[in-house]
PDB file of C-alpha atoms in Angstrom:
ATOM      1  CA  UNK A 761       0.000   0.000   0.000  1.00 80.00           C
ATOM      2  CA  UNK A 762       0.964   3.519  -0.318  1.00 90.00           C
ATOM      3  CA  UNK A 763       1.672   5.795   2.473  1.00 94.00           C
ATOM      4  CA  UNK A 764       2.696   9.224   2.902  1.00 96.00           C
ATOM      5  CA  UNK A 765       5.053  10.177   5.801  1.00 96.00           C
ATOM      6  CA  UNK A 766       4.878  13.658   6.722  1.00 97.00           C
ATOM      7  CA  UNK A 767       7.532  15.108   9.536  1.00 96.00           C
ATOM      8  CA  UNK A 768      10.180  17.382   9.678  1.00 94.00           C
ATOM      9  CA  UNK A 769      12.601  15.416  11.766  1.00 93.00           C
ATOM     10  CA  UNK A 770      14.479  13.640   9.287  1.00 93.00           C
ATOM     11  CA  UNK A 771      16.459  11.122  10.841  1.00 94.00           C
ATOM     12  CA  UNK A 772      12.716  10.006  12.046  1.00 94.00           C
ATOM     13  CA  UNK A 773      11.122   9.921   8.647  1.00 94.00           C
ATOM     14  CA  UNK A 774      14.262   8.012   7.399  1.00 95.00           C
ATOM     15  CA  UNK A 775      14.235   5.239   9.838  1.00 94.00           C
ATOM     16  CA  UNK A 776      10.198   5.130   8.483  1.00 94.00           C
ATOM     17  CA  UNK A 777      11.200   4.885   5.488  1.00 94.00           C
ATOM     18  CA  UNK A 778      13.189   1.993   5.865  1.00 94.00           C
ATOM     19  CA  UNK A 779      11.191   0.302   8.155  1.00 94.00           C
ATOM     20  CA  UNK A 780       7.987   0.757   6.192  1.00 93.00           C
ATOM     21  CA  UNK A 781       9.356   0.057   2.819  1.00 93.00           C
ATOM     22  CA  UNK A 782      10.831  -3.606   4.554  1.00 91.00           C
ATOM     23  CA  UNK A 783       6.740  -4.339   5.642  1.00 89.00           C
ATOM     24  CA  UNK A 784       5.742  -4.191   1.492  1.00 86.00           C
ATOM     25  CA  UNK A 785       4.316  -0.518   1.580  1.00 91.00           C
ATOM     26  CA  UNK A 786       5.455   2.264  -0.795  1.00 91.00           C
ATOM     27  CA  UNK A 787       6.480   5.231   0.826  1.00 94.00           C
ATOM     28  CA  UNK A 788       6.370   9.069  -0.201  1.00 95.00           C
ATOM     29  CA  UNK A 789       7.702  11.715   2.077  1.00 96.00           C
ATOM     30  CA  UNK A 790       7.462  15.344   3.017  1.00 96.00           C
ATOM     31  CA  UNK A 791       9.159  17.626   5.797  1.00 96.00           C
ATOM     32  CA  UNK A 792       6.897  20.404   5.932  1.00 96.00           C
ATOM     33  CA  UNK A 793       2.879  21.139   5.744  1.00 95.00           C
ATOM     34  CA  UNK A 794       2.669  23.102   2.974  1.00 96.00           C
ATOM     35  CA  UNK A 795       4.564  19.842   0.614  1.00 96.00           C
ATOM     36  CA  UNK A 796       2.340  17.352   2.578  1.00 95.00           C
ATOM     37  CA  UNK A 797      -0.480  18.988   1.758  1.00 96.00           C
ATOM     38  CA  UNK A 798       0.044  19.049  -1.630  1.00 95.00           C
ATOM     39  CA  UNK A 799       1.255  15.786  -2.074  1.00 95.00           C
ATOM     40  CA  UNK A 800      -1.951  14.196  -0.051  1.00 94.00           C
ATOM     41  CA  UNK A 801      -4.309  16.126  -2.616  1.00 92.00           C
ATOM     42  CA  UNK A 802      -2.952  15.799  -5.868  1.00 90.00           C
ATOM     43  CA  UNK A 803      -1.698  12.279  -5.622  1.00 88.00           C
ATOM     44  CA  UNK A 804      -3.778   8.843  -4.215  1.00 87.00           C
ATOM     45  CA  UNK A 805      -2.078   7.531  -1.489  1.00 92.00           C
ATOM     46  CA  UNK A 806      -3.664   4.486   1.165  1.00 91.00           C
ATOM     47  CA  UNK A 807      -2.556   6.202   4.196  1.00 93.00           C
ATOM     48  CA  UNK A 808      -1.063   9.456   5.665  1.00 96.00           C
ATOM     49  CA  UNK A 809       0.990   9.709   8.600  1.00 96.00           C
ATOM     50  CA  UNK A 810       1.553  12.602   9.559  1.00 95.00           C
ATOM     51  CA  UNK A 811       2.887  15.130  12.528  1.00 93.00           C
ATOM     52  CA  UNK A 812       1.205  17.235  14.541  1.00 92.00           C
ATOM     53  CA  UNK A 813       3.904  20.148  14.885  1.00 91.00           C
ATOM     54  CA  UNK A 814       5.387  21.182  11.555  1.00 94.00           C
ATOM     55  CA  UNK A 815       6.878  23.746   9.527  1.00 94.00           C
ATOM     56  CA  UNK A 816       5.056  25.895   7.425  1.00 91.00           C
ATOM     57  CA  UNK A 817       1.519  24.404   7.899  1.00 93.00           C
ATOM     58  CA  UNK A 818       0.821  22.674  11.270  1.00 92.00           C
ATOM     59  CA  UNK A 819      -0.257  19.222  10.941  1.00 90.00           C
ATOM     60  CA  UNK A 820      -3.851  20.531  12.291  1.00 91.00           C
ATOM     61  CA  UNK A 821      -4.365  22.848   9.108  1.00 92.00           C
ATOM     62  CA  UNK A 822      -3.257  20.203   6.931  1.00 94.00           C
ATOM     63  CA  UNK A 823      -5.809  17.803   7.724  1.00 92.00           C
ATOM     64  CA  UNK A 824      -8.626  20.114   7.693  1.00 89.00           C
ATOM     65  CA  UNK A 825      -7.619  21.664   4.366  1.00 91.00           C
ATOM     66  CA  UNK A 826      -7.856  17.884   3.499  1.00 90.00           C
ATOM     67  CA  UNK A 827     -11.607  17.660   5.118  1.00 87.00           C
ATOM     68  CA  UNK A 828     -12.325  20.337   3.569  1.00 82.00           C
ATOM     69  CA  UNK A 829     -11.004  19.195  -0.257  1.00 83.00           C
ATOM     70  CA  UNK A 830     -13.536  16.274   0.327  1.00 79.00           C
ATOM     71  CA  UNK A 831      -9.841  13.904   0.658  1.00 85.00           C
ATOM     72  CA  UNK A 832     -10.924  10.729   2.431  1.00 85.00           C
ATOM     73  CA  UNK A 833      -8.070   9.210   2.793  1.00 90.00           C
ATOM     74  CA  UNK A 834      -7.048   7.558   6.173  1.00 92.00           C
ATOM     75  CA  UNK A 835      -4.895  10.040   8.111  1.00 93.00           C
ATOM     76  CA  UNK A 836      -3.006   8.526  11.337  1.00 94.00           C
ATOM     77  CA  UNK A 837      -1.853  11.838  13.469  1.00 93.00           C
ATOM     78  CA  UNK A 838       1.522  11.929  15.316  1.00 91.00           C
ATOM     79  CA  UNK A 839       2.614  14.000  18.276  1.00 86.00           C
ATOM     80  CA  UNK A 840       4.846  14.447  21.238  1.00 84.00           C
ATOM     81  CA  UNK A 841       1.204  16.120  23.059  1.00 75.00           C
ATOM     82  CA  UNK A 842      -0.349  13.044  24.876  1.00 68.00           C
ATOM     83  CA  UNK A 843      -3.227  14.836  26.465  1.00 70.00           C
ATOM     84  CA  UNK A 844      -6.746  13.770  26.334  1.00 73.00           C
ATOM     85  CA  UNK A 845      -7.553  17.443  25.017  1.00 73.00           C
ATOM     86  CA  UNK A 846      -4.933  17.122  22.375  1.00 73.00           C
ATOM     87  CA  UNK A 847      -6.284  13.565  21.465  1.00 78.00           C
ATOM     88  CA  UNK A 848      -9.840  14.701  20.872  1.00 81.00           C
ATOM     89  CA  UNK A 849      -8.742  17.661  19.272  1.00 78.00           C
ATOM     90  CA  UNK A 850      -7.406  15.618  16.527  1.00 78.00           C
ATOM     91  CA  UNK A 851     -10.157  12.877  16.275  1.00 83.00           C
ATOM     92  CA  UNK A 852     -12.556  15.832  16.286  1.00 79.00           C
ATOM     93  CA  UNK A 853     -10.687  17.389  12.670  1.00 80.00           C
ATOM     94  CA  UNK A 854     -11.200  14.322  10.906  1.00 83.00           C
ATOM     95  CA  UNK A 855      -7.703  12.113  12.411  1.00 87.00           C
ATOM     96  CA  UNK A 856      -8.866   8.376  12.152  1.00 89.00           C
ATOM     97  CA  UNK A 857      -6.107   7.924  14.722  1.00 90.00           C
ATOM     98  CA  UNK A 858      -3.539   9.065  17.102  1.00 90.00           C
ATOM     99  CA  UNK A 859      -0.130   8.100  18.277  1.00 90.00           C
ATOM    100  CA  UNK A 860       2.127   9.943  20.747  1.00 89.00           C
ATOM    101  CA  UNK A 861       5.866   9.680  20.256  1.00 88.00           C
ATOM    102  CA  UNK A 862       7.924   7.878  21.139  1.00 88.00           C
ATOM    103  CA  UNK A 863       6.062   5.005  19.722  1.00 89.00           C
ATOM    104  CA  UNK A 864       7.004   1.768  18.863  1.00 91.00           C
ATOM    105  CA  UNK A 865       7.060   0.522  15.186  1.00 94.00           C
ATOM    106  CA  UNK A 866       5.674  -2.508  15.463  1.00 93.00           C
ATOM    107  CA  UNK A 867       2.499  -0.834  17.421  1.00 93.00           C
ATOM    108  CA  UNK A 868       2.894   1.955  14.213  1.00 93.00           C
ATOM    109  CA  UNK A 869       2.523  -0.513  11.732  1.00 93.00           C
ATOM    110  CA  UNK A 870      -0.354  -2.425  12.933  1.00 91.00           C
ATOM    111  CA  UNK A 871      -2.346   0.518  13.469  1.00 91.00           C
ATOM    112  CA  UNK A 872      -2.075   1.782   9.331  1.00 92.00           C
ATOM    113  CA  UNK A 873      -2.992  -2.094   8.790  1.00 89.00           C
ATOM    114  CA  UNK A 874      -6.232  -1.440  10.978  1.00 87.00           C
ATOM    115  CA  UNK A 875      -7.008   1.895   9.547  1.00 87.00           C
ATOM    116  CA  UNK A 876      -6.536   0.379   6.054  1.00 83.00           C
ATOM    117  CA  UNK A 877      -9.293  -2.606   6.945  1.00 76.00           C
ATOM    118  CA  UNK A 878     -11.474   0.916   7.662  1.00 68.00           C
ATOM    119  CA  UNK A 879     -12.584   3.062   4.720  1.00 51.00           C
ATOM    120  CA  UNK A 880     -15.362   3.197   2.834  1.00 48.00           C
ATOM    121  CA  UNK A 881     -15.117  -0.102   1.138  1.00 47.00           C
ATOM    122  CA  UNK A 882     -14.882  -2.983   4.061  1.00 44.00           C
ATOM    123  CA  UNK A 883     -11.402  -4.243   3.835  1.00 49.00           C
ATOM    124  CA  UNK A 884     -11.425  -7.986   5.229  1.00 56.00           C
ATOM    125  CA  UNK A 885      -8.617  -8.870   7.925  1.00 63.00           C
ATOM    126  CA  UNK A 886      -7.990 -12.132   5.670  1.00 80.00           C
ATOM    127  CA  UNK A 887      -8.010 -11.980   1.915  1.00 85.00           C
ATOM    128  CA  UNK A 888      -9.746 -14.837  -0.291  1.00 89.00           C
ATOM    129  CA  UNK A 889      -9.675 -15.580  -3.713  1.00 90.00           C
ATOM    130  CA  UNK A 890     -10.593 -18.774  -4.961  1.00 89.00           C
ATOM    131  CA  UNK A 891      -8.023 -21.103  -3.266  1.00 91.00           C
ATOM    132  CA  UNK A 892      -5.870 -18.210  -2.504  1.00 93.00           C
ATOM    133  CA  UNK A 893      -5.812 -16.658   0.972  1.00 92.00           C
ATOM    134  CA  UNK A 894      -3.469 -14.106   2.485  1.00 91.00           C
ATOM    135  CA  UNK A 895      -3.176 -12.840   5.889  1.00 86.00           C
ATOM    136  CA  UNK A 896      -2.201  -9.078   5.774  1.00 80.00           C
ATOM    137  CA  UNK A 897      -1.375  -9.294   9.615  1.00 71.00           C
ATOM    138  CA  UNK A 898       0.381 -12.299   9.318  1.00 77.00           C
ATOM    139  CA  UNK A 899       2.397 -11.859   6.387  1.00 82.00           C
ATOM    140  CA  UNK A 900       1.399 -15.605   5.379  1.00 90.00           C
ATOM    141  CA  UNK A 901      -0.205 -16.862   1.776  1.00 94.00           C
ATOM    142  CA  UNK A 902      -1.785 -20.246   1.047  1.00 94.00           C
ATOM    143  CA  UNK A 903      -2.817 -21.890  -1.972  1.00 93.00           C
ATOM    144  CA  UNK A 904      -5.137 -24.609  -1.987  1.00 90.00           C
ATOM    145  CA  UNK A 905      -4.375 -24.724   1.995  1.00 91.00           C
ATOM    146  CA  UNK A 906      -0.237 -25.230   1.101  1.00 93.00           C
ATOM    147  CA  UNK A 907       1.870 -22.648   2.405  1.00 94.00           C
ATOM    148  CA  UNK A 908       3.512 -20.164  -0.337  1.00 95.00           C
ATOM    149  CA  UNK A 909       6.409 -18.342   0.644  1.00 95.00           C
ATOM    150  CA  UNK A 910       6.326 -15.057  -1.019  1.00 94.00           C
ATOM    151  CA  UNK A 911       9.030 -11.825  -0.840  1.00 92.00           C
ATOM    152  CA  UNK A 912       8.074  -8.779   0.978  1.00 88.00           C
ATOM    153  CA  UNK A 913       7.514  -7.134  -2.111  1.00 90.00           C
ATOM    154  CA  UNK A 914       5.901 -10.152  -4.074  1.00 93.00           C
ATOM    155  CA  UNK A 915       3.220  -9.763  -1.152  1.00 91.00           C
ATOM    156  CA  UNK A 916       2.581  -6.287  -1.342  1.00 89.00           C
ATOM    157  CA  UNK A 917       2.288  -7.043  -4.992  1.00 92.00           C
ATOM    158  CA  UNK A 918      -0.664  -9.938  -4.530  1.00 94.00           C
ATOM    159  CA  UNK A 919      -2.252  -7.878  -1.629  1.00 91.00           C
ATOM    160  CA  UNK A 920      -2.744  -5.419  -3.676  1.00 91.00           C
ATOM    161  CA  UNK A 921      -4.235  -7.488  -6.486  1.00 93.00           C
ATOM    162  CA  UNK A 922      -6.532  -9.371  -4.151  1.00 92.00           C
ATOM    163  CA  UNK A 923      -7.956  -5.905  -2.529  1.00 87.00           C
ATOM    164  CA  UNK A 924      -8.960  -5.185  -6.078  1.00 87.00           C
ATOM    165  CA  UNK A 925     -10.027  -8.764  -6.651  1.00 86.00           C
ATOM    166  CA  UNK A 926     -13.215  -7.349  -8.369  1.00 83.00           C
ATOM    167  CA  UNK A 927     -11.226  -5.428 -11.191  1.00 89.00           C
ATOM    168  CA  UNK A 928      -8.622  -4.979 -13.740  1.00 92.00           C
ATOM    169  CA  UNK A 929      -5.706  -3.295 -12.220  1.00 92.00           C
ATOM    170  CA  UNK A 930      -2.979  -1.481 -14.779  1.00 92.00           C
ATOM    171  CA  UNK A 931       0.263  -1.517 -15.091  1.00 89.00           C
ATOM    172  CA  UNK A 932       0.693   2.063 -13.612  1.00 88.00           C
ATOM    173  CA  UNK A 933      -1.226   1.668 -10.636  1.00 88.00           C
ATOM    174  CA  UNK A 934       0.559  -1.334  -9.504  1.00 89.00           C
ATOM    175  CA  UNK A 935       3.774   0.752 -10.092  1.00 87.00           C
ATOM    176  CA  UNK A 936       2.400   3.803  -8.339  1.00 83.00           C
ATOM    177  CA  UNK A 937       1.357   1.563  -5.185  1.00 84.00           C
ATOM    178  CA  UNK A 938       3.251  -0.960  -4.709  1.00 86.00           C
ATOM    179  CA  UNK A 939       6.736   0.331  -6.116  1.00 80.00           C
ATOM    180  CA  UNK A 940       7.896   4.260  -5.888  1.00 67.00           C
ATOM    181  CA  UNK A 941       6.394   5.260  -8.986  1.00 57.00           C
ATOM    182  CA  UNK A 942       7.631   6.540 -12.147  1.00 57.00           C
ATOM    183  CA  UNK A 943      11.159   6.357 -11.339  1.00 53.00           C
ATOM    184  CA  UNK A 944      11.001   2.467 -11.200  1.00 57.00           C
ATOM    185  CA  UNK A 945      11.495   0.665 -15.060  1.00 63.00           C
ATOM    186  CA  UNK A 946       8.113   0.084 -16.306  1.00 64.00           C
ATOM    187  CA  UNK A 947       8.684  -3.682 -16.815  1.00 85.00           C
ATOM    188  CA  UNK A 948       9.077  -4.884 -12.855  1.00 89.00           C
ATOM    189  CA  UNK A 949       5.431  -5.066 -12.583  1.00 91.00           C
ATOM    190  CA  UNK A 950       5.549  -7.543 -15.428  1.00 92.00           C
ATOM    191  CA  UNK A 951       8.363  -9.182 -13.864  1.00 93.00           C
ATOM    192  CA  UNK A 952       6.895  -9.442 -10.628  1.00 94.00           C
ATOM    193  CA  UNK A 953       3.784 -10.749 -11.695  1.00 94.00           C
ATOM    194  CA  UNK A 954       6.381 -13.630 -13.209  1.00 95.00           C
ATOM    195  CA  UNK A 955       7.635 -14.680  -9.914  1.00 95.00           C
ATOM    196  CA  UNK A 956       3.843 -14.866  -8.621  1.00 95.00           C
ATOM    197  CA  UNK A 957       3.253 -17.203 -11.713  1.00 95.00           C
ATOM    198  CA  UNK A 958       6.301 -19.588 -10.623  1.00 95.00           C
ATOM    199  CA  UNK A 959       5.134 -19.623  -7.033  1.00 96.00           C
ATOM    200  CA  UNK A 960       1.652 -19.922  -7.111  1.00 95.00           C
ATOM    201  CA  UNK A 961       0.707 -21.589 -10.170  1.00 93.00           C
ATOM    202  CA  UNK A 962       0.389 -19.626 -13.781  1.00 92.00           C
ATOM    203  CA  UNK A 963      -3.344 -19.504 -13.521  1.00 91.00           C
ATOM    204  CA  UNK A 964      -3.127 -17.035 -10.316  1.00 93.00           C
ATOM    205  CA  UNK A 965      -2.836 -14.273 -11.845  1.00 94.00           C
ATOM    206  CA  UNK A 966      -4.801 -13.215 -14.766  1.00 93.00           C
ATOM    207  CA  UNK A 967      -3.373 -11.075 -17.877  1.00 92.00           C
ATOM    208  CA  UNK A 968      -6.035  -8.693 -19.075  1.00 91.00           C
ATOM    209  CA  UNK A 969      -4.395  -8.135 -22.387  1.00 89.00           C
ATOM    210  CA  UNK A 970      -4.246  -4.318 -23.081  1.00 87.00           C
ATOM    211  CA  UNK A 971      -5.847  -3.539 -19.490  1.00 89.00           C
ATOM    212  CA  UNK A 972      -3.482  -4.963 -16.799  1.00 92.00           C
ATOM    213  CA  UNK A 973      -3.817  -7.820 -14.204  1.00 94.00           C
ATOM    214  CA  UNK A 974      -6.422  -9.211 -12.248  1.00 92.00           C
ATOM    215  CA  UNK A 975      -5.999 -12.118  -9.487  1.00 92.00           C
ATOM    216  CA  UNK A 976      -8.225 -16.052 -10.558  1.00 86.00           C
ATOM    217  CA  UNK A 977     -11.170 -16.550  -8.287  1.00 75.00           C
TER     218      UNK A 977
END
């Protein structure tokens, strides 16, 4: 999935980064308000997480500049304030949740899994498809009840495809959500789809010639 990191302290948002990018999401970054802002309405990202206190635009204005735009998109606030004032203050501006630093990563990533089981569309904590299951949480995949051992990025790849089970999803897309984006050679969605193929069986994953990709089932 892709998730947008906004913070100014850098060595912070790099250690995200990394630690993010190693759990299968793609990850997008800003240091100020005024670039997260922009970022979170013109492109379409999963998830935002982003900081309460920032340079520029505080965290605050940003998400209710997002409200306001109509922007949906699950925002998970961050702050050094831990009062129950500051806490309601963000749930009441539209936050979907809130974590005081320090935090730990582990409790980080599990809540952006839980807010991305949220939105509008119900987002099941185990993915089926046919014979195919995946468990986000987990990190596991079975086929036909046999245990698949899949990359980190292979399985951001087919949890991706299996959230859109019920469409066609292009090339680009994939790219933009599951890699960095346009900077990444526009054939390693076809080659990951390859190594899915080999692992899972040739008929898993469906070429939709002219369109993109769609998982069996």
């Amino acid at each position: 999935m892709r998730v947008l990191v906004v913070d100014d302290e850098r060595g912070l948002v790099s250690a995200l980064r990394r630690g993010l990018t190693a759990e299968g999401f793609a990850v997008d970054v800003a240091h100020d308000g005024r670039t997260g802002l922009d970022l979170a309405t013109d492109r379409d990202y999963d998830v935002v997480v982003l900081d309460v206190m920032l340079p520029r635009l505080s965290g605050y204005d940003v998400l209710t500049a997002l409200r306001t735009a109509g922007v949906t998109t699950p925002v998970l606030l961050l702050s050094a304030k831990d009062g129950e004032h500051d806490v309601a203050d963000g749930l009441d501006i539209g936050a979907d949740d809130y974590l005081t630093k320090p935090f730990s990563f582990v409790v980080l990533v599990a809540r952006l899994r839980a807010l991305l089981r949220r939105p509008t569309q119900v987002r099941p904590a185990v993915l089926a498809a046919g014979d195919l299951v995946l468990d986000p949480a987990a990190r596991t995949v079975t086929r036909a009840g046999q245990p698949v051992d899949l990359t980190t990025r292979e399985l951001a790849l087919l949890e991706y495809l299996m959230r859109h089970a019920d469409r066609v999803v292009g090339k680009v897309e994939l790219r933009d959500h599951v890699w960095d984006g346009p900077g990444e050679d526009g054939n390693v969605v076809e080659v990951y789809v390859g190594y899915l193929r080999r692992k899972l069986g040739r008929d898993a994953v469906l070429t939709v010639r002219g369109a993109g990709y769609r998982v069996a089932g």
